[in-house]
Every structure is written in structure tokens, then in C-alpha cells.
Amino acid sequence: MSKPYDTVQPERGAVAALPGVVALEFGVDWCGYCQRAKPAIEAALAESTQVRHIKVEDGSGRTLGRAFRVKLWPTVVILRDGEEVARVVRPGSADAVRAALREAGAAA
């Protein structure tokens, strides 16, 4: 079973300080698009064990999502050493997530 979106958000500076490749996933547990994309996201990330996956609840008043200009859920922002290198919005397949991970240099 997958973990829910975390309601406690990390600070933007803490996210920027994370080394390596990070998949920062924005969404909410009740979102239908998020539920449909969950298998694709999880399948791609399961193949990339070196990628850190952080699920963050987004919405009104959530500053981290605004810092990354998140407009639709789910949005997966791929960071390498704290810098955005790729993103995928409402992925329809694991291949879409894999492509974003490849852009970051993560083997998928």
C-alpha cells in the first residue's frame, strides 16, 4: 500500500539542499487524477531505487506547491541536487515518469 500525501511540508530550502535525485510529488489523497496516476508513478519509481520519493499534499495556502508553480495534480517535479530538471503533470503511464527520471540522470 502506498503512503498518503504528507500534510507536513518540508521548507523550500530543505528541499533544495537534498542531494541526488528527488521525485517531489504534489497532490491530495481524494484527487481522482492522483488515484489514477498512482500506479504509473509508483511503478516507475520502484525501478529507480536511488530516487528519493516525497509526496506532498498541495492546495490553498500550501507554499511549497506555489514555489514550484504547481497548477494541476498530480505533478511530479524531478530534482537533481535541489534543482528542477524535469516534471510530469498527470502522467498517463509509467513511461512518462521514466522519461522524466532519465532527464535527471536516474536509471529507470
PDB file of N, CA and C in Angstrom:
ATOM      1  N   MET A   1       0.840  -1.187   0.000  1.00  0.00           N
ATOM      2  CA  MET A   1       0.000   0.000   0.000  1.00  0.00           C
ATOM      3  C   MET A   1       0.879   1.242   0.000  1.00  0.00           C
ATOM      4  N   SER A   2       0.511   2.220  -0.787  1.00  0.00           N
ATOM      5  CA  SER A   2       1.319   3.425  -0.883  1.00  0.00           C
ATOM      6  C   SER A   2       1.021   4.360   0.274  1.00  0.00           C
ATOM      7  N   LYS A   3       1.968   5.228   0.511  1.00  0.00           N
ATOM      8  CA  LYS A   3       1.785   6.184   1.596  1.00  0.00           C
ATOM      9  C   LYS A   3       0.934   7.357   1.110  1.00  0.00           C
ATOM     10  N   PRO A   4       0.224   8.012   2.036  1.00  0.00           N
ATOM     11  CA  PRO A   4      -0.588   9.176   1.657  1.00  0.00           C
ATOM     12  C   PRO A   4       0.300  10.397   1.427  1.00  0.00           C
ATOM     13  N   TYR A   5      -0.292  11.427   0.849  1.00  0.00           N
ATOM     14  CA  TYR A   5       0.418  12.695   0.705  1.00  0.00           C
ATOM     15  C   TYR A   5       0.644  13.271   2.093  1.00  0.00           C
ATOM     16  N   ASP A   6       1.854  13.739   2.356  1.00  0.00           N
ATOM     17  CA  ASP A   6       2.221  14.254   3.670  1.00  0.00           C
ATOM     18  C   ASP A   6       1.670  15.664   3.844  1.00  0.00           C
ATOM     19  N   THR A   7       0.961  15.890   4.931  1.00  0.00           N
ATOM     20  CA  THR A   7       0.393  17.212   5.197  1.00  0.00           C
ATOM     21  C   THR A   7       1.428  18.161   5.786  1.00  0.00           C
ATOM     22  N   VAL A   8       2.523  17.626   6.310  1.00  0.00           N
ATOM     23  CA  VAL A   8       3.611  18.455   6.832  1.00  0.00           C
ATOM     24  C   VAL A   8       4.616  18.641   5.702  1.00  0.00           C
ATOM     25  N   GLN A   9       4.742  19.887   5.270  1.00  0.00           N
ATOM     26  CA  GLN A   9       5.585  20.163   4.120  1.00  0.00           C
ATOM     27  C   GLN A   9       7.001  20.525   4.535  1.00  0.00           C
ATOM     28  N   PRO A  10       7.981  20.032   3.780  1.00  0.00           N
ATOM     29  CA  PRO A  10       9.343  20.499   4.024  1.00  0.00           C
ATOM     30  C   PRO A  10       9.474  21.943   3.535  1.00  0.00           C
ATOM     31  N   GLU A  11      10.417  22.655   4.078  1.00  0.00           N
ATOM     32  CA  GLU A  11      10.699  24.015   3.618  1.00  0.00           C
ATOM     33  C   GLU A  11      11.380  23.950   2.251  1.00  0.00           C
ATOM     34  N   ARG A  12      11.201  24.976   1.456  1.00  0.00           N
ATOM     35  CA  ARG A  12      11.810  25.018   0.120  1.00  0.00           C
ATOM     36  C   ARG A  12      13.321  24.884   0.221  1.00  0.00           C
ATOM     37  N   GLY A  13      13.920  25.533   1.198  1.00  0.00           N
ATOM     38  CA  GLY A  13      15.368  25.450   1.382  1.00  0.00           C
ATOM     39  C   GLY A  13      15.832  24.042   1.708  1.00  0.00           C
ATOM     40  N   ALA A  14      15.046  23.316   2.493  1.00  0.00           N
ATOM     41  CA  ALA A  14      15.394  21.935   2.839  1.00  0.00           C
ATOM     42  C   ALA A  14      15.331  21.046   1.604  1.00  0.00           C
ATOM     43  N   VAL A  15      14.353  21.292   0.750  1.00  0.00           N
ATOM     44  CA  VAL A  15      14.232  20.520  -0.493  1.00  0.00           C
ATOM     45  C   VAL A  15      15.419  20.830  -1.404  1.00  0.00           C
ATOM     46  N   ALA A  16      15.802  22.099  -1.486  1.00  0.00           N
ATOM     47  CA  ALA A  16      16.926  22.499  -2.334  1.00  0.00           C
ATOM     48  C   ALA A  16      18.238  21.890  -1.853  1.00  0.00           C
ATOM     49  N   ALA A  17      18.331  21.585  -0.574  1.00  0.00           N
ATOM     50  CA  ALA A  17      19.563  21.027  -0.007  1.00  0.00           C
ATOM     51  C   ALA A  17      19.675  19.514  -0.170  1.00  0.00           C
ATOM     52  N   LEU A  18      18.630  18.860  -0.655  1.00  0.00           N
ATOM     53  CA  LEU A  18      18.666  17.399  -0.786  1.00  0.00           C
ATOM     54  C   LEU A  18      19.617  16.989  -1.912  1.00  0.00           C
ATOM     55  N   PRO A  19      20.539  16.075  -1.617  1.00  0.00           N
ATOM     56  CA  PRO A  19      21.459  15.620  -2.664  1.00  0.00           C
ATOM     57  C   PRO A  19      20.820  14.551  -3.543  1.00  0.00           C
ATOM     58  N   GLY A  20      21.360  14.399  -4.735  1.00  0.00           N
ATOM     59  CA  GLY A  20      20.894  13.344  -5.624  1.00  0.00           C
ATOM     60  C   GLY A  20      19.577  13.670  -6.291  1.00  0.00           C
ATOM     61  N   VAL A  21      18.913  12.616  -6.752  1.00  0.00           N
ATOM     62  CA  VAL A  21      17.658  12.775  -7.491  1.00  0.00           C
ATOM     63  C   VAL A  21      16.481  12.579  -6.542  1.00  0.00           C
ATOM     64  N   VAL A  22      15.552  13.528  -6.594  1.00  0.00           N
ATOM     65  CA  VAL A  22      14.356  13.512  -5.750  1.00  0.00           C
ATOM     66  C   VAL A  22      13.136  13.662  -6.646  1.00  0.00           C
ATOM     67  N   ALA A  23      12.140  12.821  -6.420  1.00  0.00           N
ATOM     68  CA  ALA A  23      10.845  12.952  -7.091  1.00  0.00           C
ATOM     69  C   ALA A  23       9.891  13.568  -6.082  1.00  0.00           C
ATOM     70  N   LEU A  24       9.538  14.817  -6.299  1.00  0.00           N
ATOM     71  CA  LEU A  24       8.667  15.566  -5.402  1.00  0.00           C
ATOM     72  C   LEU A  24       7.269  15.547  -6.014  1.00  0.00           C
ATOM     73  N   GLU A  25       6.380  14.766  -5.416  1.00  0.00           N
ATOM     74  CA  GLU A  25       5.038  14.560  -5.970  1.00  0.00           C
ATOM     75  C   GLU A  25       4.020  15.401  -5.210  1.00  0.00           C
ATOM     76  N   PHE A  26       3.293  16.246  -5.938  1.00  0.00           N
ATOM     77  CA  PHE A  26       2.259  17.099  -5.359  1.00  0.00           C
ATOM     78  C   PHE A  26       0.887  16.564  -5.726  1.00  0.00           C
ATOM     79  N   GLY A  27      -0.021  16.546  -4.754  1.00  0.00           N
ATOM     80  CA  GLY A  27      -1.386  16.100  -4.990  1.00  0.00           C
ATOM     81  C   GLY A  27      -2.146  16.053  -3.677  1.00  0.00           C
ATOM     82  N   VAL A  28      -3.295  15.414  -3.701  1.00  0.00           N
ATOM     83  CA  VAL A  28      -4.096  15.180  -2.493  1.00  0.00           C
ATOM     84  C   VAL A  28      -4.702  13.786  -2.600  1.00  0.00           C
ATOM     85  N   ASP A  29      -4.946  13.174  -1.453  1.00  0.00           N
ATOM     86  CA  ASP A  29      -5.423  11.792  -1.440  1.00  0.00           C
ATOM     87  C   ASP A  29      -6.788  11.612  -2.100  1.00  0.00           C
ATOM     88  N   TRP A  30      -7.648  12.624  -2.067  1.00  0.00           N
ATOM     89  CA  TRP A  30      -9.000  12.483  -2.608  1.00  0.00           C
ATOM     90  C   TRP A  30      -9.090  12.795  -4.102  1.00  0.00           C
ATOM     91  N   CYS A  31      -7.987  13.194  -4.709  1.00  0.00           N
ATOM     92  CA  CYS A  31      -7.969  13.593  -6.123  1.00  0.00           C
ATOM     93  C   CYS A  31      -8.069  12.373  -7.037  1.00  0.00           C
ATOM     94  N   GLY A  32      -9.070  12.359  -7.910  1.00  0.00           N
ATOM     95  CA  GLY A  32      -9.244  11.259  -8.852  1.00  0.00           C
ATOM     96  C   GLY A  32      -8.078  11.105  -9.811  1.00  0.00           C
ATOM     97  N   TYR A  33      -7.533  12.221 -10.303  1.00  0.00           N
ATOM     98  CA  TYR A  33      -6.376  12.160 -11.196  1.00  0.00           C
ATOM     99  C   TYR A  33      -5.182  11.541 -10.476  1.00  0.00           C
ATOM    100  N   CYS A  34      -5.023  11.905  -9.203  1.00  0.00           N
ATOM    101  CA  CYS A  34      -3.914  11.362  -8.403  1.00  0.00           C
ATOM    102  C   CYS A  34      -4.071   9.860  -8.222  1.00  0.00           C
ATOM    103  N   GLN A  35      -5.283   9.421  -7.957  1.00  0.00           N
ATOM    104  CA  GLN A  35      -5.537   7.989  -7.781  1.00  0.00           C
ATOM    105  C   GLN A  35      -5.258   7.215  -9.070  1.00  0.00           C
ATOM    106  N   ARG A  36      -5.651   7.783 -10.210  1.00  0.00           N
ATOM    107  CA  ARG A  36      -5.426   7.110 -11.491  1.00  0.00           C
ATOM    108  C   ARG A  36      -3.942   7.066 -11.860  1.00  0.00           C
ATOM    109  N   ALA A  37      -3.193   8.102 -11.494  1.00  0.00           N
ATOM    110  CA  ALA A  37      -1.770   8.165 -11.844  1.00  0.00           C
ATOM    111  C   ALA A  37      -0.886   7.387 -10.870  1.00  0.00           C
ATOM    112  N   LYS A  38      -1.416   7.066  -9.700  1.00  0.00           N
ATOM    113  CA  LYS A  38      -0.612   6.421  -8.654  1.00  0.00           C
ATOM    114  C   LYS A  38       0.113   5.164  -9.134  1.00  0.00           C
ATOM    115  N   PRO A  39      -0.545   4.217  -9.823  1.00  0.00           N
ATOM    116  CA  PRO A  39       0.179   3.014 -10.262  1.00  0.00           C
ATOM    117  C   PRO A  39       1.346   3.327 -11.202  1.00  0.00           C
ATOM    118  N   ALA A  40       1.164   4.274 -12.096  1.00  0.00           N
ATOM    119  CA  ALA A  40       2.229   4.636 -13.035  1.00  0.00           C
ATOM    120  C   ALA A  40       3.413   5.261 -12.305  1.00  0.00           C
ATOM    121  N   ILE A  41       3.124   6.174 -11.392  1.00  0.00           N
ATOM    122  CA  ILE A  41       4.189   6.837 -10.634  1.00  0.00           C
ATOM    123  C   ILE A  41       4.942   5.816  -9.789  1.00  0.00           C
ATOM    124  N   GLU A  42       4.207   4.996  -9.069  1.00  0.00           N
ATOM    125  CA  GLU A  42       4.838   4.015  -8.188  1.00  0.00           C
ATOM    126  C   GLU A  42       5.643   2.980  -8.968  1.00  0.00           C
ATOM    127  N   ALA A  43       5.148   2.550 -10.125  1.00  0.00           N
ATOM    128  CA  ALA A  43       5.878   1.562 -10.927  1.00  0.00           C
ATOM    129  C   ALA A  43       7.212   2.122 -11.400  1.00  0.00           C
ATOM    130  N   ALA A  44       7.207   3.347 -11.907  1.00  0.00           N
ATOM    131  CA  ALA A  44       8.447   3.951 -12.395  1.00  0.00           C
ATOM    132  C   ALA A  44       9.436   4.178 -11.259  1.00  0.00           C
ATOM    133  N   LEU A  45       8.950   4.650 -10.125  1.00  0.00           N
ATOM    134  CA  LEU A  45       9.852   4.922  -9.006  1.00  0.00           C
ATOM    135  C   LEU A  45      10.371   3.639  -8.365  1.00  0.00           C
ATOM    136  N   ALA A  46       9.609   2.570  -8.431  1.00  0.00           N
ATOM    137  CA  ALA A  46      10.064   1.289  -7.879  1.00  0.00           C
ATOM    138  C   ALA A  46      11.280   0.765  -8.643  1.00  0.00           C
ATOM    139  N   GLU A  47      11.400   1.153  -9.896  1.00  0.00           N
ATOM    140  CA  GLU A  47      12.530   0.728 -10.729  1.00  0.00           C
ATOM    141  C   GLU A  47      13.767   1.586 -10.502  1.00  0.00           C
ATOM    142  N   SER A  48      13.604   2.717  -9.849  1.00  0.00           N
ATOM    143  CA  SER A  48      14.702   3.664  -9.620  1.00  0.00           C
ATOM    144  C   SER A  48      14.917   3.804  -8.120  1.00  0.00           C
ATOM    145  N   THR A  49      15.532   2.804  -7.540  1.00  0.00           N
ATOM    146  CA  THR A  49      15.650   2.761  -6.079  1.00  0.00           C
ATOM    147  C   THR A  49      16.534   3.863  -5.507  1.00  0.00           C
ATOM    148  N   GLN A  50      17.369   4.500  -6.326  1.00  0.00           N
ATOM    149  CA  GLN A  50      18.221   5.574  -5.825  1.00  0.00           C
ATOM    150  C   GLN A  50      17.482   6.913  -5.760  1.00  0.00           C
ATOM    151  N   VAL A  51      16.268   6.968  -6.277  1.00  0.00           N
ATOM    152  CA  VAL A  51      15.481   8.206  -6.280  1.00  0.00           C
ATOM    153  C   VAL A  51      14.675   8.298  -4.992  1.00  0.00           C
ATOM    154  N   ARG A  52      14.791   9.419  -4.322  1.00  0.00           N
ATOM    155  CA  ARG A  52      14.003   9.669  -3.114  1.00  0.00           C
ATOM    156  C   ARG A  52      12.639  10.205  -3.541  1.00  0.00           C
ATOM    157  N   HIS A  53      11.566   9.601  -3.038  1.00  0.00           N
ATOM    158  CA  HIS A  53      10.193   9.986  -3.393  1.00  0.00           C
ATOM    159  C   HIS A  53       9.556  10.690  -2.201  1.00  0.00           C
ATOM    160  N   ILE A  54       9.147  11.934  -2.410  1.00  0.00           N
ATOM    161  CA  ILE A  54       8.486  12.715  -1.365  1.00  0.00           C
ATOM    162  C   ILE A  54       7.107  13.103  -1.880  1.00  0.00           C
ATOM    163  N   LYS A  55       6.067  12.677  -1.170  1.00  0.00           N
ATOM    164  CA  LYS A  55       4.688  13.019  -1.539  1.00  0.00           C
ATOM    165  C   LYS A  55       4.220  14.155  -0.633  1.00  0.00           C
ATOM    166  N   VAL A  56       3.817  15.264  -1.250  1.00  0.00           N
ATOM    167  CA  VAL A  56       3.433  16.460  -0.510  1.00  0.00           C
ATOM    168  C   VAL A  56       1.999  16.835  -0.848  1.00  0.00           C
ATOM    169  N   GLU A  57       1.186  17.006   0.185  1.00  0.00           N
ATOM    170  CA  GLU A  57      -0.184  17.471  -0.032  1.00  0.00           C
ATOM    171  C   GLU A  57      -0.139  18.919  -0.500  1.00  0.00           C
ATOM    172  N   ASP A  58      -0.875  19.204  -1.555  1.00  0.00           N
ATOM    173  CA  ASP A  58      -0.903  20.545  -2.124  1.00  0.00           C
ATOM    174  C   ASP A  58      -2.299  21.127  -1.955  1.00  0.00           C
ATOM    175  N   GLY A  59      -2.421  22.408  -2.175  1.00  0.00           N
ATOM    176  CA  GLY A  59      -3.712  23.068  -2.092  1.00  0.00           C
ATOM    177  C   GLY A  59      -3.553  24.507  -1.653  1.00  0.00           C
ATOM    178  N   SER A  60      -4.663  25.136  -1.384  1.00  0.00           N
ATOM    179  CA  SER A  60      -4.683  26.532  -0.976  1.00  0.00           C
ATOM    180  C   SER A  60      -3.824  26.737   0.270  1.00  0.00           C
ATOM    181  N   GLY A  61      -2.973  27.735   0.217  1.00  0.00           N
ATOM    182  CA  GLY A  61      -2.121  28.055   1.353  1.00  0.00           C
ATOM    183  C   GLY A  61      -0.898  27.175   1.500  1.00  0.00           C
ATOM    184  N   ARG A  62      -0.672  26.281   0.563  1.00  0.00           N
ATOM    185  CA  ARG A  62       0.490  25.384   0.620  1.00  0.00           C
ATOM    186  C   ARG A  62       1.634  26.021  -0.171  1.00  0.00           C
ATOM    187  N   THR A  63       2.619  26.525   0.544  1.00  0.00           N
ATOM    188  CA  THR A  63       3.657  27.342  -0.085  1.00  0.00           C
ATOM    189  C   THR A  63       4.618  26.558  -0.971  1.00  0.00           C
ATOM    190  N   LEU A  64       4.885  25.301  -0.647  1.00  0.00           N
ATOM    191  CA  LEU A  64       5.844  24.552  -1.457  1.00  0.00           C
ATOM    192  C   LEU A  64       5.310  24.340  -2.876  1.00  0.00           C
ATOM    193  N   GLY A  65       4.044  24.015  -2.992  1.00  0.00           N
ATOM    194  CA  GLY A  65       3.444  23.868  -4.315  1.00  0.00           C
ATOM    195  C   GLY A  65       3.485  25.161  -5.108  1.00  0.00           C
ATOM    196  N   ARG A  66       3.287  26.292  -4.430  1.00  0.00           N
ATOM    197  CA  ARG A  66       3.350  27.570  -5.123  1.00  0.00           C
ATOM    198  C   ARG A  66       4.782  27.873  -5.554  1.00  0.00           C
ATOM    199  N   ALA A  67       5.753  27.509  -4.717  1.00  0.00           N
ATOM    200  CA  ALA A  67       7.152  27.747  -5.065  1.00  0.00           C
ATOM    201  C   ALA A  67       7.535  27.002  -6.343  1.00  0.00           C
ATOM    202  N   PHE A  68       6.905  25.846  -6.571  1.00  0.00           N
ATOM    203  CA  PHE A  68       7.173  25.063  -7.776  1.00  0.00           C
ATOM    204  C   PHE A  68       6.125  25.297  -8.866  1.00  0.00           C
ATOM    205  N   ARG A  69       5.263  26.295  -8.689  1.00  0.00           N
ATOM    206  CA  ARG A  69       4.256  26.673  -9.683  1.00  0.00           C
ATOM    207  C   ARG A  69       3.378  25.490 -10.102  1.00  0.00           C
ATOM    208  N   VAL A  70       2.954  24.709  -9.126  1.00  0.00           N
ATOM    209  CA  VAL A  70       2.080  23.565  -9.384  1.00  0.00           C
ATOM    210  C   VAL A  70       0.676  24.075  -9.675  1.00  0.00           C
ATOM    211  N   LYS A  71       0.118  23.650 -10.793  1.00  0.00           N
ATOM    212  CA  LYS A  71      -1.227  24.074 -11.199  1.00  0.00           C
ATOM    213  C   LYS A  71      -2.217  22.912 -11.206  1.00  0.00           C
ATOM    214  N   LEU A  72      -1.753  21.712 -11.552  1.00  0.00           N
ATOM    215  CA  LEU A  72      -2.623  20.538 -11.662  1.00  0.00           C
ATOM    216  C   LEU A  72      -2.040  19.398 -10.843  1.00  0.00           C
ATOM    217  N   TRP A  73      -2.908  18.503 -10.413  1.00  0.00           N
ATOM    218  CA  TRP A  73      -2.480  17.322  -9.649  1.00  0.00           C
ATOM    219  C   TRP A  73      -2.696  16.068 -10.461  1.00  0.00           C
ATOM    220  N   PRO A  74      -1.885  15.075 -10.267  1.00  0.00           N
ATOM    221  CA  PRO A  74      -0.605  15.159  -9.584  1.00  0.00           C
ATOM    222  C   PRO A  74       0.450  15.780 -10.494  1.00  0.00           C
ATOM    223  N   THR A  75       1.378  16.463  -9.881  1.00  0.00           N
ATOM    224  CA  THR A  75       2.561  16.964 -10.571  1.00  0.00           C
ATOM    225  C   THR A  75       3.766  16.351  -9.879  1.00  0.00           C
ATOM    226  N   VAL A  76       4.633  15.733 -10.660  1.00  0.00           N
ATOM    227  CA  VAL A  76       5.868  15.166 -10.124  1.00  0.00           C
ATOM    228  C   VAL A  76       7.021  16.020 -10.640  1.00  0.00           C
ATOM    229  N   VAL A  77       7.686  16.708  -9.716  1.00  0.00           N
ATOM    230  CA  VAL A  77       8.834  17.539 -10.047  1.00  0.00           C
ATOM    231  C   VAL A  77      10.084  16.717  -9.745  1.00  0.00           C
ATOM    232  N   ILE A  78      10.944  16.572 -10.734  1.00  0.00           N
ATOM    233  CA  ILE A  78      12.179  15.811 -10.564  1.00  0.00           C
ATOM    234  C   ILE A  78      13.318  16.801 -10.327  1.00  0.00           C
ATOM    235  N   LEU A  79      13.978  16.628  -9.199  1.00  0.00           N
ATOM    236  CA  LEU A  79      15.093  17.493  -8.818  1.00  0.00           C
ATOM    237  C   LEU A  79      16.392  16.696  -8.849  1.00  0.00           C
ATOM    238  N   ARG A  80      17.460  17.368  -9.224  1.00  0.00           N
ATOM    239  CA  ARG A  80      18.802  16.796  -9.085  1.00  0.00           C
ATOM    240  C   ARG A  80      19.620  17.806  -8.304  1.00  0.00           C
ATOM    241  N   ASP A  81      20.065  17.384  -7.133  1.00  0.00           N
ATOM    242  CA  ASP A  81      20.821  18.252  -6.225  1.00  0.00           C
ATOM    243  C   ASP A  81      20.086  19.572  -5.986  1.00  0.00           C
ATOM    244  N   GLY A  82      18.774  19.471  -5.789  1.00  0.00           N
ATOM    245  CA  GLY A  82      17.959  20.620  -5.417  1.00  0.00           C
ATOM    246  C   GLY A  82      17.435  21.469  -6.555  1.00  0.00           C
ATOM    247  N   GLU A  83      17.846  21.185  -7.778  1.00  0.00           N
ATOM    248  CA  GLU A  83      17.416  21.966  -8.940  1.00  0.00           C
ATOM    249  C   GLU A  83      16.433  21.160  -9.781  1.00  0.00           C
ATOM    250  N   GLU A  84      15.364  21.812 -10.221  1.00  0.00           N
ATOM    251  CA  GLU A  84      14.399  21.123 -11.083  1.00  0.00           C
ATOM    252  C   GLU A  84      15.020  20.834 -12.442  1.00  0.00           C
ATOM    253  N   VAL A  85      14.922  19.574 -12.859  1.00  0.00           N
ATOM    254  CA  VAL A  85      15.438  19.180 -14.166  1.00  0.00           C
ATOM    255  C   VAL A  85      14.343  18.623 -15.067  1.00  0.00           C
ATOM    256  N   ALA A  86      13.216  18.239 -14.481  1.00  0.00           N
ATOM    257  CA  ALA A  86      12.107  17.704 -15.273  1.00  0.00           C
ATOM    258  C   ALA A  86      10.844  17.739 -14.428  1.00  0.00           C
ATOM    259  N   ARG A  87       9.710  17.628 -15.111  1.00  0.00           N
ATOM    260  CA  ARG A  87       8.437  17.482 -14.406  1.00  0.00           C
ATOM    261  C   ARG A  87       7.465  16.769 -15.317  1.00  0.00           C
ATOM    262  N   VAL A  88       6.534  16.097 -14.684  1.00  0.00           N
ATOM    263  CA  VAL A  88       5.470  15.432 -15.426  1.00  0.00           C
ATOM    264  C   VAL A  88       4.164  15.735 -14.694  1.00  0.00           C
ATOM    265  N   VAL A  89       3.174  16.159 -15.475  1.00  0.00           N
ATOM    266  CA  VAL A  89       1.874  16.537 -14.921  1.00  0.00           C
ATOM    267  C   VAL A  89       0.845  15.508 -15.370  1.00  0.00           C
ATOM    268  N   ARG A  90       0.120  14.973 -14.401  1.00  0.00           N
ATOM    269  CA  ARG A  90      -0.908  13.961 -14.663  1.00  0.00           C
ATOM    270  C   ARG A  90      -0.401  12.848 -15.589  1.00  0.00           C
ATOM    271  N   PRO A  91       0.641  12.145 -15.161  1.00  0.00           N
ATOM    272  CA  PRO A  91       1.195  11.103 -16.030  1.00  0.00           C
ATOM    273  C   PRO A  91       0.179  10.014 -16.332  1.00  0.00           C
ATOM    274  N   GLY A  92       0.103   9.653 -17.595  1.00  0.00           N
ATOM    275  CA  GLY A  92      -0.827   8.611 -18.010  1.00  0.00           C
ATOM    276  C   GLY A  92      -0.199   7.239 -18.068  1.00  0.00           C
ATOM    277  N   SER A  93       1.133   7.209 -17.909  1.00  0.00           N
ATOM    278  CA  SER A  93       1.830   5.924 -17.970  1.00  0.00           C
ATOM    279  C   SER A  93       3.115   6.005 -17.165  1.00  0.00           C
ATOM    280  N   ALA A  94       3.634   4.841 -16.815  1.00  0.00           N
ATOM    281  CA  ALA A  94       4.924   4.785 -16.125  1.00  0.00           C
ATOM    282  C   ALA A  94       6.028   5.306 -17.040  1.00  0.00           C
ATOM    283  N   ASP A  95       5.868   5.141 -18.355  1.00  0.00           N
ATOM    284  CA  ASP A  95       6.879   5.619 -19.298  1.00  0.00           C
ATOM    285  C   ASP A  95       7.063   7.130 -19.222  1.00  0.00           C
ATOM    286  N   ALA A  96       5.996   7.869 -18.980  1.00  0.00           N
ATOM    287  CA  ALA A  96       6.103   9.324 -18.845  1.00  0.00           C
ATOM    288  C   ALA A  96       6.971   9.687 -17.641  1.00  0.00           C
ATOM    289  N   VAL A  97       6.801   8.966 -16.557  1.00  0.00           N
ATOM    290  CA  VAL A  97       7.603   9.214 -15.352  1.00  0.00           C
ATOM    291  C   VAL A  97       9.042   8.754 -15.594  1.00  0.00           C
ATOM    292  N   ARG A  98       9.212   7.622 -16.240  1.00  0.00           N
ATOM    293  CA  ARG A  98      10.560   7.122 -16.551  1.00  0.00           C
ATOM    294  C   ARG A  98      11.339   8.134 -17.396  1.00  0.00           C
ATOM    295  N   ALA A  99      10.675   8.744 -18.367  1.00  0.00           N
ATOM    296  CA  ALA A  99      11.335   9.732 -19.228  1.00  0.00           C
ATOM    297  C   ALA A  99      11.826  10.917 -18.405  1.00  0.00           C
ATOM    298  N   ALA A 100      11.014  11.375 -17.466  1.00  0.00           N
ATOM    299  CA  ALA A 100      11.423  12.482 -16.599  1.00  0.00           C
ATOM    300  C   ALA A 100      12.605  12.070 -15.728  1.00  0.00           C
ATOM    301  N   LEU A 101      12.585  10.849 -15.229  1.00  0.00           N
ATOM    302  CA  LEU A 101      13.701  10.358 -14.415  1.00  0.00           C
ATOM    303  C   LEU A 101      14.980  10.262 -15.240  1.00  0.00           C
ATOM    304  N   ARG A 102      14.864   9.852 -16.490  1.00  0.00           N
ATOM    305  CA  ARG A 102      16.045   9.789 -17.363  1.00  0.00           C
ATOM    306  C   ARG A 102      16.634  11.180 -17.577  1.00  0.00           C
ATOM    307  N   GLU A 103      15.774  12.195 -17.699  1.00  0.00           N
ATOM    308  CA  GLU A 103      16.270  13.566 -17.851  1.00  0.00           C
ATOM    309  C   GLU A 103      17.125  13.974 -16.665  1.00  0.00           C
ATOM    310  N   ALA A 104      16.812  13.429 -15.501  1.00  0.00           N
ATOM    311  CA  ALA A 104      17.557  13.750 -14.285  1.00  0.00           C
ATOM    312  C   ALA A 104      18.801  12.886 -14.137  1.00  0.00           C
ATOM    313  N   GLY A 105      18.974  11.934 -15.042  1.00  0.00           N
ATOM    314  CA  GLY A 105      20.123  11.052 -14.960  1.00  0.00           C
ATOM    315  C   GLY A 105      19.902   9.840 -14.087  1.00  0.00           C
ATOM    316  N   ALA A 106      18.650   9.594 -13.708  1.00  0.00           N
ATOM    317  CA  ALA A 106      18.329   8.416 -12.898  1.00  0.00           C
ATOM    318  C   ALA A 106      17.998   7.265 -13.834  1.00  0.00           C
ATOM    319  N   ALA A 107      18.601   6.138 -13.588  1.00  0.00           N
ATOM    320  CA  ALA A 107      18.292   4.955 -14.398  1.00  0.00           C
ATOM    321  C   ALA A 107      16.888   4.503 -14.085  1.00  0.00           C
ATOM    322  N   ALA A 108      16.093   4.338 -15.116  1.00  0.00           N
ATOM    323  CA  ALA A 108      14.709   3.881 -14.918  1.00  0.00           C
ATOM    324  C   ALA A 108      14.421   2.729 -15.840  1.00  0.00           C
TER     325      ALA A 108
END
